[in-house]
Coordinates of C-alpha atoms in Angstrom, one line a residue:
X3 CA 84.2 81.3 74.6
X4 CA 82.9 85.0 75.1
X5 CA 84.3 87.5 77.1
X6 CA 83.0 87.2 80.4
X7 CA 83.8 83.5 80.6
X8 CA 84.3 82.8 83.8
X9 CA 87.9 81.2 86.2
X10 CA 87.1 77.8 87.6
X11 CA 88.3 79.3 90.6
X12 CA 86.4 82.3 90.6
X13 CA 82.8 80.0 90.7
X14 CA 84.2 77.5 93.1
X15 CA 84.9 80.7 95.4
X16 CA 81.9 83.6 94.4
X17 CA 79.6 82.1 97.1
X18 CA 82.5 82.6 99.9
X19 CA 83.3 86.4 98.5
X20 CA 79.1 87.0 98.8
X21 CA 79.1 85.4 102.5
X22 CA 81.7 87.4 103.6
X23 CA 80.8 90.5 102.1
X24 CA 77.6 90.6 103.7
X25 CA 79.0 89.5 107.2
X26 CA 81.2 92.3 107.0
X27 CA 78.2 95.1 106.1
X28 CA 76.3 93.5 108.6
X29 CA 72.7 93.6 109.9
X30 CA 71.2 95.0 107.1
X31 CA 73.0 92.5 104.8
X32 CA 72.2 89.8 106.0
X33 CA 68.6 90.5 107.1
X34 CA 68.0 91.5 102.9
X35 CA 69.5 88.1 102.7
X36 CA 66.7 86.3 104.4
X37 CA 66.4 82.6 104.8
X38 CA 70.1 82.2 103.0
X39 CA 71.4 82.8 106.2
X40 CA 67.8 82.4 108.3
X41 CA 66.1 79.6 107.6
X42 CA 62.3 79.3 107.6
X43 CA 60.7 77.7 110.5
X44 CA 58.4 74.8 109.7
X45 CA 55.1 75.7 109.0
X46 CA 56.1 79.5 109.1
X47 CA 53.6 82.0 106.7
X48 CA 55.4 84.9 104.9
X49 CA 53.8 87.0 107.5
X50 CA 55.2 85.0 110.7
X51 CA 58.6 84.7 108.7
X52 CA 59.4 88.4 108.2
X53 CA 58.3 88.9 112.0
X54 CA 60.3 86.0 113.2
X55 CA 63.4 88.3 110.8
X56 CA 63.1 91.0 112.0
X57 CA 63.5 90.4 115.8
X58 CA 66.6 88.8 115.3
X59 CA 69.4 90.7 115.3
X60 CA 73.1 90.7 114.2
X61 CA 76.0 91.4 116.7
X62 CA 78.8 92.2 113.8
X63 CA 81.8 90.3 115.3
X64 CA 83.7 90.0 111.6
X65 CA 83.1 93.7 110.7
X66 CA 84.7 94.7 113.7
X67 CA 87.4 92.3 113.1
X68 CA 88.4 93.5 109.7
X69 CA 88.1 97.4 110.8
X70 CA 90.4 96.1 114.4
X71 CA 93.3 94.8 112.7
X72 CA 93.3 97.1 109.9
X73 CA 93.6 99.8 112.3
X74 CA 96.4 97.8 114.4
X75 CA 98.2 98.1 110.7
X76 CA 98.1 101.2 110.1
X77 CA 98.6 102.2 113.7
X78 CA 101.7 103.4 112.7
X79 CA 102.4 104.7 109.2
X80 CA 104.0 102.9 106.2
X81 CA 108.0 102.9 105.5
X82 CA 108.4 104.1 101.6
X83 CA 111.8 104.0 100.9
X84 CA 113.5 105.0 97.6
X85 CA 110.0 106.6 96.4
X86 CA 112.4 109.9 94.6
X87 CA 110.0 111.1 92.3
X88 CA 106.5 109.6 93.1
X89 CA 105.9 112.1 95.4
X90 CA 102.4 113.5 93.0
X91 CA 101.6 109.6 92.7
X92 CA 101.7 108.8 96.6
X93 CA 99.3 111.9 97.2
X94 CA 97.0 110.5 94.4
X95 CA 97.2 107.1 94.0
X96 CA 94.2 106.6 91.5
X97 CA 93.5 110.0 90.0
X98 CA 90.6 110.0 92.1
X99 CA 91.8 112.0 94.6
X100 CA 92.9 108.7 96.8
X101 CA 96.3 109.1 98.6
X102 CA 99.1 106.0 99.3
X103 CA 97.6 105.2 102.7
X104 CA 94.1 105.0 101.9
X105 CA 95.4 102.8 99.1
X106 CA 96.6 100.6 100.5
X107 CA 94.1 100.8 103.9
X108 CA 91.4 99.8 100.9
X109 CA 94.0 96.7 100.0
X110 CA 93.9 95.6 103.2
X111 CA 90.5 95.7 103.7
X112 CA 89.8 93.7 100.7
X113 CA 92.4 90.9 102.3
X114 CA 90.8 90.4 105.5
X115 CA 87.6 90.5 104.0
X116 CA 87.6 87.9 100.9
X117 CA 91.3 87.4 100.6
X118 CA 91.7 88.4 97.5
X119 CA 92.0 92.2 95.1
X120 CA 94.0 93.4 92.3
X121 CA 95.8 96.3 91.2
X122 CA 95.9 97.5 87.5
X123 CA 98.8 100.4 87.2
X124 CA 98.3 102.2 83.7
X125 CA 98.6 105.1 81.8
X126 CA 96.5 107.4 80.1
X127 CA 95.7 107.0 76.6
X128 CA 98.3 110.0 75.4
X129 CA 98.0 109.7 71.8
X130 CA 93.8 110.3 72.1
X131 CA 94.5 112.9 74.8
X132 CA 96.9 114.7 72.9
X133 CA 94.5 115.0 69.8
X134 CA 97.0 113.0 67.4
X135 CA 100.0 115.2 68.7
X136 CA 103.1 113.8 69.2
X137 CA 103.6 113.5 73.0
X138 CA 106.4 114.5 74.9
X139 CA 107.2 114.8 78.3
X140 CA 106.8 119.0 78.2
X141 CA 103.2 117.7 76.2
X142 CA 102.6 115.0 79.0
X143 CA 102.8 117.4 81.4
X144 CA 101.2 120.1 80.1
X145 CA 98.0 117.7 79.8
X146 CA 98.2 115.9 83.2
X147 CA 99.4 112.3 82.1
X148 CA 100.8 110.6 84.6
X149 CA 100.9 106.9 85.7
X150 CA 97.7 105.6 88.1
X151 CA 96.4 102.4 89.9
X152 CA 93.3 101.4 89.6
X153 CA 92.0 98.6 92.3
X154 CA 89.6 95.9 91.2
X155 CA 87.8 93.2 93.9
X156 CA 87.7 89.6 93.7
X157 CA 84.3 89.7 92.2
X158 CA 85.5 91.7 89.3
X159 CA 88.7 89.6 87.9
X160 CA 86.5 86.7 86.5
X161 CA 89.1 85.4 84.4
X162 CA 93.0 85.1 84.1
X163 CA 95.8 82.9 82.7
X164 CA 99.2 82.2 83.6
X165 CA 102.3 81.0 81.0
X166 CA 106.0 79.8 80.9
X167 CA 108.0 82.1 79.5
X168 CA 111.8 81.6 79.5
X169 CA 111.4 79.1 82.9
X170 CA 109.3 81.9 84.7
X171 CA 105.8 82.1 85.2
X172 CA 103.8 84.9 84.2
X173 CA 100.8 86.4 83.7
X174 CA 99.6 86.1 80.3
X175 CA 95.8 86.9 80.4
X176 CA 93.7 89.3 82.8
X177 CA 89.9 89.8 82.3
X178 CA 88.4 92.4 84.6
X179 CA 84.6 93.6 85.1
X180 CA 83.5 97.4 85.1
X181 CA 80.4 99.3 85.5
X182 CA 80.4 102.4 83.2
X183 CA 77.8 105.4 84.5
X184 CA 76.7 107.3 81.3
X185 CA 74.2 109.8 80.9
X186 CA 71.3 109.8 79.1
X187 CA 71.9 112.4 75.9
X188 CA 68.4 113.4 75.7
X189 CA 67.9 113.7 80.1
X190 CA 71.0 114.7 81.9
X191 CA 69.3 113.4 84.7
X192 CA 68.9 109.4 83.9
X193 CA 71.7 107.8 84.5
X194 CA 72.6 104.0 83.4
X195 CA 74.7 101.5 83.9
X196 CA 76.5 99.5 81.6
X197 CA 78.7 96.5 82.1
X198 CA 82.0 96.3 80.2
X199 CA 85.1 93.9 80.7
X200 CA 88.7 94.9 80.1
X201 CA 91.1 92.4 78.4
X202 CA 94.7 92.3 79.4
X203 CA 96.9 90.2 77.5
X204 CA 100.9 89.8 76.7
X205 CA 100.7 88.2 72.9
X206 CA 104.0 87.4 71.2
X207 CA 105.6 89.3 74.3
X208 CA 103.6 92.7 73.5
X209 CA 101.5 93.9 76.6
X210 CA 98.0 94.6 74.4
X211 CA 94.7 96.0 76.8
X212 CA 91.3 95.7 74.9
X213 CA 87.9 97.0 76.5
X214 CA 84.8 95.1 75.2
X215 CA 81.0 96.3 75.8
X216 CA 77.9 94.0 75.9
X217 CA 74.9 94.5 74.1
X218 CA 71.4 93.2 75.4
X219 CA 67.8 93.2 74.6
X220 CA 66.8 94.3 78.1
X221 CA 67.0 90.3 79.1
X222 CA 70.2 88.8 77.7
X223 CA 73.2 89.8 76.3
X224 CA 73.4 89.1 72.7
X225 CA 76.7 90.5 71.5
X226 CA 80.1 92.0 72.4
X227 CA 81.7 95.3 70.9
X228 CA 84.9 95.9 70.8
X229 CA 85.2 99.5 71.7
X230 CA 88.8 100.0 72.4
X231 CA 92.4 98.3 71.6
X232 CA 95.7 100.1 72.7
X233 CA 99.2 98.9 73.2
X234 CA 100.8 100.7 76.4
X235 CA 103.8 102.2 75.8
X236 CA 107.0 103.1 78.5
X237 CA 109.5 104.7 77.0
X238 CA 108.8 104.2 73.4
X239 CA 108.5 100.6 73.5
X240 CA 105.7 98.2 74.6
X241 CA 105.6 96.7 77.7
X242 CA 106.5 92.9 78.2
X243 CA 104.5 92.1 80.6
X244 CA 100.9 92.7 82.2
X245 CA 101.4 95.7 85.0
X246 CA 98.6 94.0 87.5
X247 CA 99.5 92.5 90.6
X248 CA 97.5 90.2 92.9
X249 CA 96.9 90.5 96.3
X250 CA 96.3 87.6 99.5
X251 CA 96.8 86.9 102.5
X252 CA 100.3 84.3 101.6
X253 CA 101.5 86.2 98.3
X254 CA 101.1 87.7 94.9
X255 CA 100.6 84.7 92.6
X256 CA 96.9 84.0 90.9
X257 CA 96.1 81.4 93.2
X258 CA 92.5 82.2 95.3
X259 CA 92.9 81.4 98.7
X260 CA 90.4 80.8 101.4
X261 CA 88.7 84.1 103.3
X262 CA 91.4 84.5 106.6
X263 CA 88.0 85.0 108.4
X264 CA 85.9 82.5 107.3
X265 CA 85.2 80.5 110.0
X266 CA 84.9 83.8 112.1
X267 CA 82.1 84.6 109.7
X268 CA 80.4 80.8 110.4
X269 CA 80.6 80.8 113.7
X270 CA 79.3 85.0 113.8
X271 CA 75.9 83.6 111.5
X272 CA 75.6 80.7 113.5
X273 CA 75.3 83.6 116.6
X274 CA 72.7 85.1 114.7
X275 CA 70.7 82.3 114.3
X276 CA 70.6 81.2 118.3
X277 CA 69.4 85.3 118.8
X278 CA 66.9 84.9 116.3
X279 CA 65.3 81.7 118.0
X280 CA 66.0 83.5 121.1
X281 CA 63.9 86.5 120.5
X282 CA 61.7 84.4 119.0
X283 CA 60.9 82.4 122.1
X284 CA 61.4 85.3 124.4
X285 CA 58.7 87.1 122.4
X286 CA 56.1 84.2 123.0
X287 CA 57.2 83.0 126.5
X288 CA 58.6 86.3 128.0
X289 CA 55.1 87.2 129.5
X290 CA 52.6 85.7 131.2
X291 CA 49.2 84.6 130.1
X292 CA 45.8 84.5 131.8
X293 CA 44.3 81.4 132.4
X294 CA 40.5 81.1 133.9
X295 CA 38.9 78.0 134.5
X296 CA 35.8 76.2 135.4
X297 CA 33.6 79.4 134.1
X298 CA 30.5 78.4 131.6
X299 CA 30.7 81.9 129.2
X300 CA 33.4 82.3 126.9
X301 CA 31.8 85.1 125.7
X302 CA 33.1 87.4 128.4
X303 CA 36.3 90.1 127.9
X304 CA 38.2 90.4 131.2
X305 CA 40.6 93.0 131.8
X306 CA 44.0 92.9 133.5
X307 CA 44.8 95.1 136.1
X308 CA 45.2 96.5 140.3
X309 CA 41.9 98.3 139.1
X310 CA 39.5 95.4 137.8
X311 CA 37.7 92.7 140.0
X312 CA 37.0 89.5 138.1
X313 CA 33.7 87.9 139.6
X314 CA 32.9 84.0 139.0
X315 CA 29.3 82.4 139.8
X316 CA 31.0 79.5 140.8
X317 CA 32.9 79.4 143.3
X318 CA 34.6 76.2 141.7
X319 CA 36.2 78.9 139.2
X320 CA 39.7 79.6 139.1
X321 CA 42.2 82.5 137.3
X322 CA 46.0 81.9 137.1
X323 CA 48.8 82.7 135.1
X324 CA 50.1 80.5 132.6
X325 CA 54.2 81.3 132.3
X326 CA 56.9 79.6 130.8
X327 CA 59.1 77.2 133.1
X328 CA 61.0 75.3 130.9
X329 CA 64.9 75.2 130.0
X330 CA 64.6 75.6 126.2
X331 CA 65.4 79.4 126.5
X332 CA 68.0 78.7 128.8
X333 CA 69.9 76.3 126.6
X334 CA 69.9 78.6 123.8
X335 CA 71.2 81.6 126.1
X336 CA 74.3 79.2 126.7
X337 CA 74.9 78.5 123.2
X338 CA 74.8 82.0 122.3
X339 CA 77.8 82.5 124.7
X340 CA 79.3 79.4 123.3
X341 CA 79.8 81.0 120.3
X342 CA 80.7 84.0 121.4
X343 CA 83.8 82.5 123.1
X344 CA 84.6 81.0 120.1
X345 CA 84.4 84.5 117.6
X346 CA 86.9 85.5 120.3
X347 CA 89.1 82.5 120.3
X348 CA 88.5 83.3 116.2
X349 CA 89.9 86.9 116.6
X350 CA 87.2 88.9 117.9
X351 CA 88.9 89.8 121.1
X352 CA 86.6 92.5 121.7
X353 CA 83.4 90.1 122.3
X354 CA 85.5 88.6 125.4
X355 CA 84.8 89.9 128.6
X356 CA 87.3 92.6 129.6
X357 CA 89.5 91.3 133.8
X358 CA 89.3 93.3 136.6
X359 CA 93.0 92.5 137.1
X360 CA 95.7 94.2 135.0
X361 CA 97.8 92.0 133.1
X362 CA 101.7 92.7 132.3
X363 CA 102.2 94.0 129.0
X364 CA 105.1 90.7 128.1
X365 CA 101.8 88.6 129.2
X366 CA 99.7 90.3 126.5
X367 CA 102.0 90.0 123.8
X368 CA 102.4 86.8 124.6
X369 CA 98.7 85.8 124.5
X370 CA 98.0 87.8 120.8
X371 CA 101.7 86.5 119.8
X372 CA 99.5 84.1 117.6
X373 CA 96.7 86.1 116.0
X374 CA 99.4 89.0 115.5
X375 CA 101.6 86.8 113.8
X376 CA 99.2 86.0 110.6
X377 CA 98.2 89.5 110.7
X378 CA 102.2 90.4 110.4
X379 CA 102.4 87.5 107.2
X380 CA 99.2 89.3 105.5
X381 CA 100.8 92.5 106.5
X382 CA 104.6 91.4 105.0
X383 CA 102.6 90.2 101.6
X384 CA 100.6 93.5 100.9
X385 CA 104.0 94.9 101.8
X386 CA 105.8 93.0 98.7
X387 CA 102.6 93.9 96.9
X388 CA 102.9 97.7 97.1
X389 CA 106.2 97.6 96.5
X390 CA 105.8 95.8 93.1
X391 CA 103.1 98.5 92.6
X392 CA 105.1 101.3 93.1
X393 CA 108.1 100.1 91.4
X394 CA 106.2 99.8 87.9
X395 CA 104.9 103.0 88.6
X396 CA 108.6 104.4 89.1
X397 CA 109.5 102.9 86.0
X398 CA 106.5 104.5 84.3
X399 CA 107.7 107.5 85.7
X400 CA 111.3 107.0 83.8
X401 CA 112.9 105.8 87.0
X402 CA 114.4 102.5 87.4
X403 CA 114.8 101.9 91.4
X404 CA 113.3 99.7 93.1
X405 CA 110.6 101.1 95.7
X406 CA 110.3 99.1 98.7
X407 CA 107.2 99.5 101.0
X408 CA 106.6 98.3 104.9
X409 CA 103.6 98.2 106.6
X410 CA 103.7 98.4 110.5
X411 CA 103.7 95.1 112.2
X412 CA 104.5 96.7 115.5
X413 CA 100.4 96.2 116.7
X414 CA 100.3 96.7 120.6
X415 CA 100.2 99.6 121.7
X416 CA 103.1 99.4 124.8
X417 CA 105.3 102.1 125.5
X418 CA 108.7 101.7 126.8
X419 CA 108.8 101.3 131.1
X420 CA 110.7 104.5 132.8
X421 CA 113.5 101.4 134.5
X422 CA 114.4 100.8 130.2
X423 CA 114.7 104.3 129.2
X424 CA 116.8 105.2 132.7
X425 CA 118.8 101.8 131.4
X426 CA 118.8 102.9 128.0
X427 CA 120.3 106.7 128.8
X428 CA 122.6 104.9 131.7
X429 CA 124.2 103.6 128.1
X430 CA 124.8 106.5 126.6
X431 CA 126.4 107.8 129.2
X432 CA 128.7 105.3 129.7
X433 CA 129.7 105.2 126.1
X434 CA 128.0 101.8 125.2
X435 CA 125.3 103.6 123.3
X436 CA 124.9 106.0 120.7
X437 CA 122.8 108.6 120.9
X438 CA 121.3 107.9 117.6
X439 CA 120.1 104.2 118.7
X440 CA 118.8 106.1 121.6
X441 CA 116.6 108.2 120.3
X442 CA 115.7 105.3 117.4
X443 CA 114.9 103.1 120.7
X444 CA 112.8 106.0 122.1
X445 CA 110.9 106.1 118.5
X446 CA 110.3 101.8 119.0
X447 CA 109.2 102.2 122.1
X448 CA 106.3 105.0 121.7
X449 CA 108.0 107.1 124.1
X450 CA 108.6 109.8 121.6
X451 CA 106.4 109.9 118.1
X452 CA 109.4 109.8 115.4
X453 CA 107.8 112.5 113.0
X454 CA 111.6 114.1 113.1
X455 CA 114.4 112.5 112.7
X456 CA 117.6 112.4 115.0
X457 CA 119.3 115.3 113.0
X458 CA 115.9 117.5 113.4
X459 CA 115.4 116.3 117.1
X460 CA 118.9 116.9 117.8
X461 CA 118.8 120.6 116.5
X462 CA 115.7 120.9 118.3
X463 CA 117.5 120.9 121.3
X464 CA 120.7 122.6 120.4
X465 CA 118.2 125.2 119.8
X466 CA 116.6 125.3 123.4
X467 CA 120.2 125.2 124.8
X468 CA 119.9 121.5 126.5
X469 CA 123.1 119.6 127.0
X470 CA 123.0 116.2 126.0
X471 CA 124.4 113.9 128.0
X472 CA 128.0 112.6 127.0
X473 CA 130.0 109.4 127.0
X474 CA 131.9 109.7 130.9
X475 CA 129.8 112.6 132.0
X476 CA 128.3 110.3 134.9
X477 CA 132.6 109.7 136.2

């Protein structure tokens, strides 16, 4: 089989990943799309299609969806604990230039939109960079090597493989797709693209990475080149297992898992298509139309205005205004809300009217108790995924802790009432509280940020000469 064989997974779920994608871009998406998501009227000309198109439009309930709770994630920022000497990797995850939370915003992204994205963590080639030197750390240095991630989409791990080895499952094959930009030798300015694929494998326990290169006549691809075979080393010693981690919704195993907003995105086309018949109708029915009868000529051009006279020879003649009466429209204008109470029963929250009355914050957490909960899962498994990340790039580093990474699952936005704090420093004074939960209950609460810790906050005000209340200060 060559190369760029393809998972049966990855076709039984390609079409989802292309939906959701474009629901997620939007308008202009889904409108290059055309009758894929907007199906041709009967009897419709090219001409009447496009128009019929492009007066529909498309309210982008999903996009606003994924960029919502993305932002309720990352509200507040990630926990890294035992990260000692990944402080350079955290500020440049990729070698790119991308940081840790922009990371792992882009991971999340990729979740809530198709479920599914991958992260490759690898190393430089050293001998090639080196020029055939023997590389040392002081070398290593000296040239920039360090441990990155790369991130791949769904679309672009076609292929993988899984294997038993000593009673625990593991990955024994990844094959990834990559676009290479080269420039043209004899035109700096022409730029193409070619398509490569990047083989991961563990054979007889040795991690081994391969990159293979099609060639084409311009129509199909009628070879492959193997441009590139290397055998990572950590520490002197190959690795024993494939550094790539998979990322869902429910875990990082190989399994492909439905889109988490896939019947958002259903219910958001099926919106798009009662506008589009909408503006259709509205845009043949919305005015009215002249109507003369009982007059011989129909050669005669009569103008519409306060400022023109129409004159009839017979006095049997009559002018009136045709206009549309029917329920048609109406019945579409209902479905459209229909569905818009379901994309917010689906999670777009911000398509349902806003209450003139206020509603108690334990009555709001209540209500998005539901929806906040999966977010919290999907939140909890990139959580498990980073840390895995950053661990092997610890160890990459020459440090063998375990990193461990938490993602806020603390979503609404409700700061602590003034009756809990007064309860809360009623506590402290009376010796049932510390003064260090006190302050960590402030930071839970949104009462004070929690950029400083206790010790900093506490020599803060030592320093402006506030007494802090003591245990039996209130007897």
């Amino acid at each position: 089989m060559p190369v760029n064989t393809l998972h049966p997974d990855y076709e039984a779920h390609s079409a989802d990943w292309c939906l959701m994608r474009d629901v997620v871009v939007g308008q202009k998406a889904i409108q290059k799309a055309g009758t894929r998501y907007l199906p041709r009227l009967a009897d419709q000309s090219d001409e009447e299609y496009e128009a019929y198109k492009k007066r529909a439009t498309f309210f982008n309930a999903t996009g606003r969806v994924v960029d919502a709770l993305t932002g309720m994630v990352f509200r507040k920022d990630a926990v890294i604990e035992k990260a000692e000497g990944l402080t350079v990797v955290l500020e440049d995850m990729t070698l790119t230039g991308t940081p840790f939370r922009q990371f792992a915003e882009n991971i999340v992204e990729q979740v809530m939109a198709v479920n599914r994205v991958g992260v490759l963590v690898d190393y430089p080639d050293a001998k090639q960079a080196a020029a055939d030197r023997v590389v040392t750390v002081e070398v290593a240095e000296k040239l920039g090597l360090r441990v990155y991630a790369s991130l791949y989409h769904a679309e672009d791990i076609i292929n993988w493989r899984t294997t038993r080895v000593g009673g625990k499952t593991v990955l024994s094959l990844v094959v990834l797709r990559e676009c290479v930009h080269e420039v043209d030798p004899a035109d700096e300015f022409n730029v193409t693209t070619r398509i490569q694929y990047r083989v991961l494998e563990l054979l007889n326990g040795r991690y081994q990475q391969s990159v293979w290169q099609e060639n084409s006549n311009g129509h199909r691809v009628t070879s492959w080149t193997l441009i590139m075979q290397v055998t990572p080393i950590r520490g002197g010693k190959p690795l024993d297992y494939i550094p790539f981690e998979f990322f869902s919704s429910e875990g990082g195993d190989t399994t492909v898992r439905d889109p988490v907003l896939y019947d958002l995105a259903v219910v958001n086309l099926a919106h798009y298509r009662n506008t589009a018949d909408m503006e259709h109708g509205l845009h043949f029915t919305g005015l009215p139309t002249a109507v003369i009868s009982g007059v011989d000529s129909v050669d005669d051009t009569y103008r519409i205005g306060s400022a023109t006279a129409w004159v009839f020879k017979d006095p049997t003649a009559k002018a009136a205004y045709l206009e549309f009466t029917g329920a048609g429209l109406g019945q579409l204008s209902t479905a459209i809300k229909d569905k818009e109470s379901q994309m917010a029963a689906l999670g777009a929250r911000m398509l349902a009217p806003e209450k003139a009355d206020a509603e108690a914050a334990d009555t709001l957490s209540q209500k998005r108790q539901g929806e906040t909960s999966t977010l919290a899962a999907l939140a909890n498994s990139v959580s498990r995924g980073l840390s895995r990340v950053l661990t092997i790039m610890a160890e990459w580093q020459g440090t063998q802790t375990a990193v461990i990474v938490k993602l806020n699952t603390d979503f609404l936005a409700v700061s602590m009432p003034p009756q809990q704090i007064t309860a809360l420093l009623q506590s402290v004074m009376t010796g049932n509280l510390s003064p260090q939960s006190f302050y960590e209950a402030l930071v839970k609460g949104e009462v004070v940020s929690g950029a400083r810790t206790y010790e900093q906050e506490k020599a803060l005000i030592d320093e402006a000469g506030v007494t802090a209340p003591q245990p039996g200060d209130d007897k």
